[in-house]
PDB file of C-alpha atoms and ligand atoms in Angstrom:
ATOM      1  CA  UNK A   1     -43.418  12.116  -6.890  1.00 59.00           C
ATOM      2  CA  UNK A   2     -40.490  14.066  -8.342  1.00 68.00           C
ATOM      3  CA  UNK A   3     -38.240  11.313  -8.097  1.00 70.00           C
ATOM      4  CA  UNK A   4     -35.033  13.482  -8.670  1.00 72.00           C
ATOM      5  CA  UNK A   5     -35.966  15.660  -5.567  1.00 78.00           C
ATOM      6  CA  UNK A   6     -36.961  12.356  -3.624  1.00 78.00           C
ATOM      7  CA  UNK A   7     -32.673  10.792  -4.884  1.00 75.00           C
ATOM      8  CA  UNK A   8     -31.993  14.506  -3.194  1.00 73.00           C
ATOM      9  CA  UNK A   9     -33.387  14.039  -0.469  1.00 76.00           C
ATOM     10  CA  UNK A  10     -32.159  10.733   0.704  1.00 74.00           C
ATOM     11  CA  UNK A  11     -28.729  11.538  -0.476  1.00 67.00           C
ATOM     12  CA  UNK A  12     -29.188  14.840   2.027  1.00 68.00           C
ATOM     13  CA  UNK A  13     -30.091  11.886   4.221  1.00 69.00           C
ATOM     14  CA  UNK A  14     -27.417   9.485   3.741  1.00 65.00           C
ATOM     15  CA  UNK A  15     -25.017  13.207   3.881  1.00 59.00           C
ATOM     16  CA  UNK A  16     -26.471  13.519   7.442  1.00 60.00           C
ATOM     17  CA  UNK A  17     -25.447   9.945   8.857  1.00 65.00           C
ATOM     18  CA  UNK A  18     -22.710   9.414   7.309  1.00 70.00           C
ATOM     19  CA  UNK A  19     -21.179  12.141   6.466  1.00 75.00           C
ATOM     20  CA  UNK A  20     -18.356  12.150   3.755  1.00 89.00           C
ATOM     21  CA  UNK A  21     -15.016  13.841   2.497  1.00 95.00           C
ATOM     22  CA  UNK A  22     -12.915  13.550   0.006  1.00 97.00           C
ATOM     23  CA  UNK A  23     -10.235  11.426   1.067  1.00 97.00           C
ATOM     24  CA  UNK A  24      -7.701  13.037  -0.807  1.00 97.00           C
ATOM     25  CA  UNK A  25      -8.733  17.385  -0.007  1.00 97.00           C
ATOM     26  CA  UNK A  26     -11.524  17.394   2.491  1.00 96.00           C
ATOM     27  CA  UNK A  27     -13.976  18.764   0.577  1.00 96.00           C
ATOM     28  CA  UNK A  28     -17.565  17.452   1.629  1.00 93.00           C
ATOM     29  CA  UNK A  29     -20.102  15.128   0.572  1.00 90.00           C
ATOM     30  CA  UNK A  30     -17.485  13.627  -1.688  1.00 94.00           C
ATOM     31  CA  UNK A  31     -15.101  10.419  -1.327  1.00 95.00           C
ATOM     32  CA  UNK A  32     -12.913  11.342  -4.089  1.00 96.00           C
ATOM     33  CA  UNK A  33     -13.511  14.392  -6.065  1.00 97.00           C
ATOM     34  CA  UNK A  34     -12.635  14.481  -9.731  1.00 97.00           C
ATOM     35  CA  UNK A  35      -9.502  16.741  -8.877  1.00 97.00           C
ATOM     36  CA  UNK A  36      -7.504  13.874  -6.263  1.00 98.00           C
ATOM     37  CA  UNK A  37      -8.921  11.249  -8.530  1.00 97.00           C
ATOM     38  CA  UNK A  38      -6.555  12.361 -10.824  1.00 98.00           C
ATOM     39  CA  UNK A  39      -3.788  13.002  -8.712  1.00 98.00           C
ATOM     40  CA  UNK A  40      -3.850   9.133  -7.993  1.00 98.00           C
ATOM     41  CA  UNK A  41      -2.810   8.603 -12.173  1.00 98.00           C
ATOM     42  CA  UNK A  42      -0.008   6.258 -12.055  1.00 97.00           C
ATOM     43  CA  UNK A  43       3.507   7.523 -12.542  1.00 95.00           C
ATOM     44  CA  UNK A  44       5.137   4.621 -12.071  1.00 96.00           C
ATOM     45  CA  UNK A  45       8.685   5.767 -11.026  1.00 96.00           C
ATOM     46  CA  UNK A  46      11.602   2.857 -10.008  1.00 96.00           C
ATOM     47  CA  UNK A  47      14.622   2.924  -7.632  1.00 96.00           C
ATOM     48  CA  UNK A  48      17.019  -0.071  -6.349  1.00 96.00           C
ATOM     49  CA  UNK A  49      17.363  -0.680  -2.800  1.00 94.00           C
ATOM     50  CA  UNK A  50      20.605  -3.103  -2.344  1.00 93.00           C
ATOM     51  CA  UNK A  51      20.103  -4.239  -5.999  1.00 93.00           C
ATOM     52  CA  UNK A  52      16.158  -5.035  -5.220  1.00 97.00           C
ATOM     53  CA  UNK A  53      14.164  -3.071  -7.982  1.00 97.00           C
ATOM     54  CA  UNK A  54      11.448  -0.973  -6.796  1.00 98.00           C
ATOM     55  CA  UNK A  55       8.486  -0.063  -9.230  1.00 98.00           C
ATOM     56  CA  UNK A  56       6.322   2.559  -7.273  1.00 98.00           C
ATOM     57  CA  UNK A  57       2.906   4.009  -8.673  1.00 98.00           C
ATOM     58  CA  UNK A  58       2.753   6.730  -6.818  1.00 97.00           C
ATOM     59  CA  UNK A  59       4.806   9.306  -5.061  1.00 97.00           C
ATOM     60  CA  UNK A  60       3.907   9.304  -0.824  1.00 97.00           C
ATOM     61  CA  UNK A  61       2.841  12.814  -1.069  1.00 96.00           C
ATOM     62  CA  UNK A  62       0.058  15.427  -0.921  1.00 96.00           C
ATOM     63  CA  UNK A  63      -3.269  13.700  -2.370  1.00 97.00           C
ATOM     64  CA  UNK A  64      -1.998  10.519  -3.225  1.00 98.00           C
ATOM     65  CA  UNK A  65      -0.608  10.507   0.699  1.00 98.00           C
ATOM     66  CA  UNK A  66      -3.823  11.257   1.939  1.00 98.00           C
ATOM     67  CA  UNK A  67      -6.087   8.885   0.053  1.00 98.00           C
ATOM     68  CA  UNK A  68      -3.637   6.067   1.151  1.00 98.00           C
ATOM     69  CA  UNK A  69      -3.401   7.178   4.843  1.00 97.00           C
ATOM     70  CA  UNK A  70      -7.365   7.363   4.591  1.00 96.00           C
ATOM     71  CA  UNK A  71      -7.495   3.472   3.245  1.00 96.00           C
ATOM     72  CA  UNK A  72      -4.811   2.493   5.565  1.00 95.00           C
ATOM     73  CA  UNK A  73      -5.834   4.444   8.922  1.00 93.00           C
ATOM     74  CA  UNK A  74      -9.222   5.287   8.530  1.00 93.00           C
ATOM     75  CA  UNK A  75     -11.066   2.066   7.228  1.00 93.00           C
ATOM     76  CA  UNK A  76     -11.792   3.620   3.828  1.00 95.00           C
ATOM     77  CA  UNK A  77     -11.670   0.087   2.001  1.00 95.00           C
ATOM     78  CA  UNK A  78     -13.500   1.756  -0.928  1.00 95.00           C
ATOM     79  CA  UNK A  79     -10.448   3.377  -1.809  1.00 97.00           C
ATOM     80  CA  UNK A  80      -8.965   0.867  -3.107  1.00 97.00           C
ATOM     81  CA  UNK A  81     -10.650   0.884  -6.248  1.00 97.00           C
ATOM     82  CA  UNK A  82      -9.183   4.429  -7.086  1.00 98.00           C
ATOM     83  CA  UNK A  83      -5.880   3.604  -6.355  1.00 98.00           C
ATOM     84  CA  UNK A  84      -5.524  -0.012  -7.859  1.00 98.00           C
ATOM     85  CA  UNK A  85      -4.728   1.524 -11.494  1.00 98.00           C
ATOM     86  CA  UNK A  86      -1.302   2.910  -9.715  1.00 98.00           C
ATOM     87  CA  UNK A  87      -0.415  -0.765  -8.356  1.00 98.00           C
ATOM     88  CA  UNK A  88      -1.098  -2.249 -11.167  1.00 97.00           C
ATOM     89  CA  UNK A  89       0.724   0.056 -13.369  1.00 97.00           C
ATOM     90  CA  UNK A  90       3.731  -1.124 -10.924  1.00 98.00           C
ATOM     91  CA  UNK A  91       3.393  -4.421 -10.997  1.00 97.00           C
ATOM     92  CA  UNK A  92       3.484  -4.521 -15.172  1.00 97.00           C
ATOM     93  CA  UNK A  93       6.363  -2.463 -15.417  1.00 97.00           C
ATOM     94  CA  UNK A  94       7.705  -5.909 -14.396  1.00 96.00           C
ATOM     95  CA  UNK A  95       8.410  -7.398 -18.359  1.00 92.00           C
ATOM     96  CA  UNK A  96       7.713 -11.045 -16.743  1.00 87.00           C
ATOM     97  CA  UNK A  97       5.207 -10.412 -14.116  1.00 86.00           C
ATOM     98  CA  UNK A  98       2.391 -11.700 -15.875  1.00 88.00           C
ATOM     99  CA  UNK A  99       3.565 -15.102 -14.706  1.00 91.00           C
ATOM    100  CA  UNK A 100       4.767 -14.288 -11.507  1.00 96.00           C
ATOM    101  CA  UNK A 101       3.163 -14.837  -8.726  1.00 97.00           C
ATOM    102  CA  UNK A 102       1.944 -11.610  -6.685  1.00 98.00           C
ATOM    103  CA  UNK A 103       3.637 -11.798  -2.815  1.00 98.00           C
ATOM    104  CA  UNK A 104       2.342  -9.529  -0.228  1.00 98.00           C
ATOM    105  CA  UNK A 105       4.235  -8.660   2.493  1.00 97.00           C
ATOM    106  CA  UNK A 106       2.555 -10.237   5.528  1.00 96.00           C
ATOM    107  CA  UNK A 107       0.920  -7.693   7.709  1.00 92.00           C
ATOM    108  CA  UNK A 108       0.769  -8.395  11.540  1.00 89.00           C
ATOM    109  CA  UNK A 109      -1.240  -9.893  14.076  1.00 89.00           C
ATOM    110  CA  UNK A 110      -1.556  -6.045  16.065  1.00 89.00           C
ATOM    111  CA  UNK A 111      -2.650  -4.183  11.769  1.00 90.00           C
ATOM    112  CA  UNK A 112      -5.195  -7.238  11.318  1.00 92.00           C
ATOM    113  CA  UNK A 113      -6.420  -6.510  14.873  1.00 92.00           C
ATOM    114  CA  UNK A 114      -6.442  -3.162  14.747  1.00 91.00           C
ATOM    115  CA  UNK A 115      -8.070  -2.674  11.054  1.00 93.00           C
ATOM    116  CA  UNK A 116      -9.535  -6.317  10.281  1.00 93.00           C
ATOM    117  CA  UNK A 117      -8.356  -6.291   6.634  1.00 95.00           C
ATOM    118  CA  UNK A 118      -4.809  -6.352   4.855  1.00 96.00           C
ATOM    119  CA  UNK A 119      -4.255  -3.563   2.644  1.00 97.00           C
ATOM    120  CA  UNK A 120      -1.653  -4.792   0.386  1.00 98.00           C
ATOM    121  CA  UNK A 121      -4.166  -8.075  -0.432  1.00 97.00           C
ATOM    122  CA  UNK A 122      -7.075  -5.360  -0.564  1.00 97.00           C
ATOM    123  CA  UNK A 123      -4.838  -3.535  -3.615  1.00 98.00           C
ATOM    124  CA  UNK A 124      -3.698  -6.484  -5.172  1.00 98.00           C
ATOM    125  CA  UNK A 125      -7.335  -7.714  -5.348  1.00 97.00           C
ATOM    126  CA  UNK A 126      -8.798  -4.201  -6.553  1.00 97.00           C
ATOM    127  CA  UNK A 127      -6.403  -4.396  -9.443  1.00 95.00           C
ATOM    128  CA  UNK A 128      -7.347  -7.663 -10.964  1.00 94.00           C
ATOM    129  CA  UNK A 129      -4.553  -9.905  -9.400  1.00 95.00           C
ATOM    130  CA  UNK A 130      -4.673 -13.143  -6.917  1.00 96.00           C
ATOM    131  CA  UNK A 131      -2.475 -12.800  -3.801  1.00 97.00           C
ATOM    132  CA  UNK A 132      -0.378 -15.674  -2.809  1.00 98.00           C
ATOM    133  CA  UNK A 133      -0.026 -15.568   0.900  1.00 97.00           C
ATOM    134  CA  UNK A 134       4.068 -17.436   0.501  1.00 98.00           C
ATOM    135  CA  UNK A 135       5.134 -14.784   3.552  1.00 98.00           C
ATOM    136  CA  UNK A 136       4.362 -15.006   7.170  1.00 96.00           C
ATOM    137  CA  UNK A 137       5.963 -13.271  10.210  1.00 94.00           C
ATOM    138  CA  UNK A 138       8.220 -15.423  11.952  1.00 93.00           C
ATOM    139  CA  UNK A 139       8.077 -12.602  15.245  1.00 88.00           C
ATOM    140  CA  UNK A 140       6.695  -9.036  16.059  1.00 85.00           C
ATOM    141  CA  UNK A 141       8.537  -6.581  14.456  1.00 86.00           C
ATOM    142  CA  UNK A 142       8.638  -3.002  16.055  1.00 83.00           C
ATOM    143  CA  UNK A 143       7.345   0.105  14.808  1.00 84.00           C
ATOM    144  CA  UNK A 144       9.499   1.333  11.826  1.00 83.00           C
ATOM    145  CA  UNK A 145       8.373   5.073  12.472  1.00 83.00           C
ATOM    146  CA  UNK A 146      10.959   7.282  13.696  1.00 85.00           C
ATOM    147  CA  UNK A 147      13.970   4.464  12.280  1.00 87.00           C
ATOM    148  CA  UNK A 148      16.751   5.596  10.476  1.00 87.00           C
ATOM    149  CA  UNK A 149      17.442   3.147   7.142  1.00 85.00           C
ATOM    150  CA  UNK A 150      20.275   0.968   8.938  1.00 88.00           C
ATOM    151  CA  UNK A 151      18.107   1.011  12.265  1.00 88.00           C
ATOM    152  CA  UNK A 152      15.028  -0.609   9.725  1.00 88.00           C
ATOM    153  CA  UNK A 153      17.161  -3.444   8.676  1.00 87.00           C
ATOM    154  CA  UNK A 154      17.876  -4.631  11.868  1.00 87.00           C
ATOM    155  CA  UNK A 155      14.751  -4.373  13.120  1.00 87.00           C
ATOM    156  CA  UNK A 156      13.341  -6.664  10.277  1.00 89.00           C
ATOM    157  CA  UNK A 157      16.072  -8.652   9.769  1.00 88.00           C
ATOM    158  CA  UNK A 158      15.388 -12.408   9.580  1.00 90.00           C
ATOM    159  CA  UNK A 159      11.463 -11.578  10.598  1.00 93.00           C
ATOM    160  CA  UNK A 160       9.964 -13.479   8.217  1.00 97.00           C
ATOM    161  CA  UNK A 161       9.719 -17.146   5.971  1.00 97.00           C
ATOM    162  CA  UNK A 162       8.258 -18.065   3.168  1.00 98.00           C
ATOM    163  CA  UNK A 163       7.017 -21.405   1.693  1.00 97.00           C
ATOM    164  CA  UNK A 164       5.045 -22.493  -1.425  1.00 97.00           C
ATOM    165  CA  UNK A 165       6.964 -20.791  -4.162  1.00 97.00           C
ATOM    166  CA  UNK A 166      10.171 -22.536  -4.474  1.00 97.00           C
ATOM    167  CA  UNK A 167      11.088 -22.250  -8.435  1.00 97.00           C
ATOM    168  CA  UNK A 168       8.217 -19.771  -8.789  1.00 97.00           C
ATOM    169  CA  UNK A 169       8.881 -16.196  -9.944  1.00 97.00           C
ATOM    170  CA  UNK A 170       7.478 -13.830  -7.754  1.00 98.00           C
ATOM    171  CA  UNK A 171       6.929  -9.940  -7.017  1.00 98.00           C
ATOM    172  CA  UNK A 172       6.679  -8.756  -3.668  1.00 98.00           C
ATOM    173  CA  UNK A 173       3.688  -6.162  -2.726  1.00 98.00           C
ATOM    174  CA  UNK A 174       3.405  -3.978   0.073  1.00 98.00           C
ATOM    175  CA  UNK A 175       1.170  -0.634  -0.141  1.00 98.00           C
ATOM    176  CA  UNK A 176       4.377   2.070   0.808  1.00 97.00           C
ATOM    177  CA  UNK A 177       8.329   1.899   0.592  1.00 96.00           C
ATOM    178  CA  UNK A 178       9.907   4.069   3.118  1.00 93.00           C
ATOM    179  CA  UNK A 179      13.273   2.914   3.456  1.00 92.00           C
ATOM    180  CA  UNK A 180      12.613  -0.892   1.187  1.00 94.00           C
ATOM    181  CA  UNK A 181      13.793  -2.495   4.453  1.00 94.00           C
ATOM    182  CA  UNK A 182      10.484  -4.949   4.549  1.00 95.00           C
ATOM    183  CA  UNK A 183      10.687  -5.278   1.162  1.00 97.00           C
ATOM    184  CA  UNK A 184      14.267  -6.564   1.267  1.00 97.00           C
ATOM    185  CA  UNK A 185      13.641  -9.361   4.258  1.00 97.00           C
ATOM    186  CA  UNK A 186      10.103 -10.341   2.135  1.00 98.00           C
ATOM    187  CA  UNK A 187      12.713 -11.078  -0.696  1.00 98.00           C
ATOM    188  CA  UNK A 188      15.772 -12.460   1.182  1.00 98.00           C
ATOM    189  CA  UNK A 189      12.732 -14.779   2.955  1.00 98.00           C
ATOM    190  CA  UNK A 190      11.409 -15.635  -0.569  1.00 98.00           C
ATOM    191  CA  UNK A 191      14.974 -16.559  -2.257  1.00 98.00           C
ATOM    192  CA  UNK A 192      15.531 -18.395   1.362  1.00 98.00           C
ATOM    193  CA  UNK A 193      12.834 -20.879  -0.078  1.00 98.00           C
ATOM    194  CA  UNK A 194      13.455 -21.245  -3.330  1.00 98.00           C
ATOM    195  CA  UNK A 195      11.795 -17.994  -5.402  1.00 98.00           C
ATOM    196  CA  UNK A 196      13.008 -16.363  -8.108  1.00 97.00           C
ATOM    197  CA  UNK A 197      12.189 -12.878  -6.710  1.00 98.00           C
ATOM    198  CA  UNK A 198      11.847 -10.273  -9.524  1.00 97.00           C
ATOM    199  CA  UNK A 199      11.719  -7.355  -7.673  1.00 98.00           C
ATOM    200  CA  UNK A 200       9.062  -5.430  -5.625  1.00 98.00           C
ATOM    201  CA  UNK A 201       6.114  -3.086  -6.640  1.00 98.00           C
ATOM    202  CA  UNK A 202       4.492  -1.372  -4.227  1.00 98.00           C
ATOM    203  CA  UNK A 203       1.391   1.300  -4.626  1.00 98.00           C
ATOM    204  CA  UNK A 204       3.448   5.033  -3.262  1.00 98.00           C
ATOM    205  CA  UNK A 205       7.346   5.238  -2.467  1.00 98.00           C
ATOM    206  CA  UNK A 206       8.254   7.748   0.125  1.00 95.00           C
ATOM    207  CA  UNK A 207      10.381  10.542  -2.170  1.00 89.00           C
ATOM    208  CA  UNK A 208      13.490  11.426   0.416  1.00 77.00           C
ATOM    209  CA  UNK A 209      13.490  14.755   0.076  1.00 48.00           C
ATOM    210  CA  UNK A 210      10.050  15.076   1.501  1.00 42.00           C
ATOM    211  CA  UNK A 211      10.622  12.838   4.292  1.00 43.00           C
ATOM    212  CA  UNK A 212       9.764  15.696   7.347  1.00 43.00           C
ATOM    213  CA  UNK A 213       8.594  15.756  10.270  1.00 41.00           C
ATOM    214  CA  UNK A 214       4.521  17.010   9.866  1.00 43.00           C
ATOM    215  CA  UNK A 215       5.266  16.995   5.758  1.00 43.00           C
ATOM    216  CA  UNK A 216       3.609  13.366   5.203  1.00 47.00           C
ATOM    217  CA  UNK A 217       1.177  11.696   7.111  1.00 50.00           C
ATOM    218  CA  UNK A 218       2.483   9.239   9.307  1.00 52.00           C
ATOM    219  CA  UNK A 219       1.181   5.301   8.714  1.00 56.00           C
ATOM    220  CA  UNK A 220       1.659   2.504  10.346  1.00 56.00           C
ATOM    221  CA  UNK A 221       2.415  -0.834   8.678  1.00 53.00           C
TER     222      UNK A 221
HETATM  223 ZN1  LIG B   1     -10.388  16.017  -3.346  1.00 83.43          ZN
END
């Protein structure tokens, strides 16, 4: 048996049922080809929301955009493997956060239903790091899409407590910042009870100038 025409073969198979493209361009029988896989290089870039500091891996655009909207929309857990290097990249441009603890924003009943995993735990555990679940939702928050910054904040205001990490440094982790509006009631929750909150790092940040209609994907937290 030629064993390399018989690997063919079943990988023709496996091409058949379940077909695959690359998350990140479309092209075929690919998940991530060699040309998004290094679009997803972290480039860790930083900006303060309200004096919160932001480290970001990734810029919310093109590729990256679509590799995260595949993991986040489209059940593509696998992803997270590719993309971990640009959290983790984040979370060390932090000079203390190898003793903080890593926070991730809680994600709610209607994701967890609708996906049956949490991303931001998914990415903290693809890059080597232990979640500590300090945050829950203290009541439904509504869609964020379509908000304007001041409209986000009230929406999340006072939407969530934490418990478990008074006197602990921490760093909050969510996959995308948009506006920083979760990130900023995950860290007024988090000083609430006790935390010393060192800032936030999530995987992509939304740059502003590219934030049109039909220019990046739309997710949903
Ligand atoms: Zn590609």
């Amino acid at each position: 048996v030629d064993r390399s025409a018989l690997a063919r073969a079943v990988a023709d198979a496996l091409a058949f049922v379940l077909p695959v493209e690359c998350a990140g361009c479309g092209a075929s029988d690919i998940a991530l080809c060699g040309g998004c896989r290094q679009a997803l290089h972290p480039n860790p870039v930083q900006q303060r929301v309200d004096g919160l500091l932001v480290w970001s891996g990734l810029g919310f655009e093109h590729e990256p955009a679509r590799v995260i909207r595949a993991l986040k929309e489209e059940g593509r857990t696998a992803l997270a493997r590719p993309l971990a290097p640009a959290l983790a990249a984040a979370i060390a441009a932090f000079p203390a956060s190898g003793e903080a603890a890593l926070v991730p924003v809680p994600t709610s009943a209607a994701s967890m239903r609708r996906r049956g995993y949490r991303v931001p735990e998914l990415l903290i555990r693809a890059s080597g790091g232990r979640a500590v679940r300090a945050l829950r939702s203290t009541r439904v928050v509504g869609d964020q899409r379509g908000l304007s910054a001041a409209q986000r904040r009230a929406n999340t205001a006072d939407s969530m407590r934490a418990s478990g990490v008074g006197g602990r440094r921490v760093v909050v982790v969510d996959d995308v910042v948009t506006t920083g509006a979760t990130l900023l009631e995950a860290a007024r929750a988090l000083q609430s009870a006790g935390a010393e909150v060192l800032g936030a790092a999530t995987l992509a940040a939304t740059p502003k100038h590219i934030r049109r209609e039909g220019d990046t994907p739309a997710i949903r937290r």
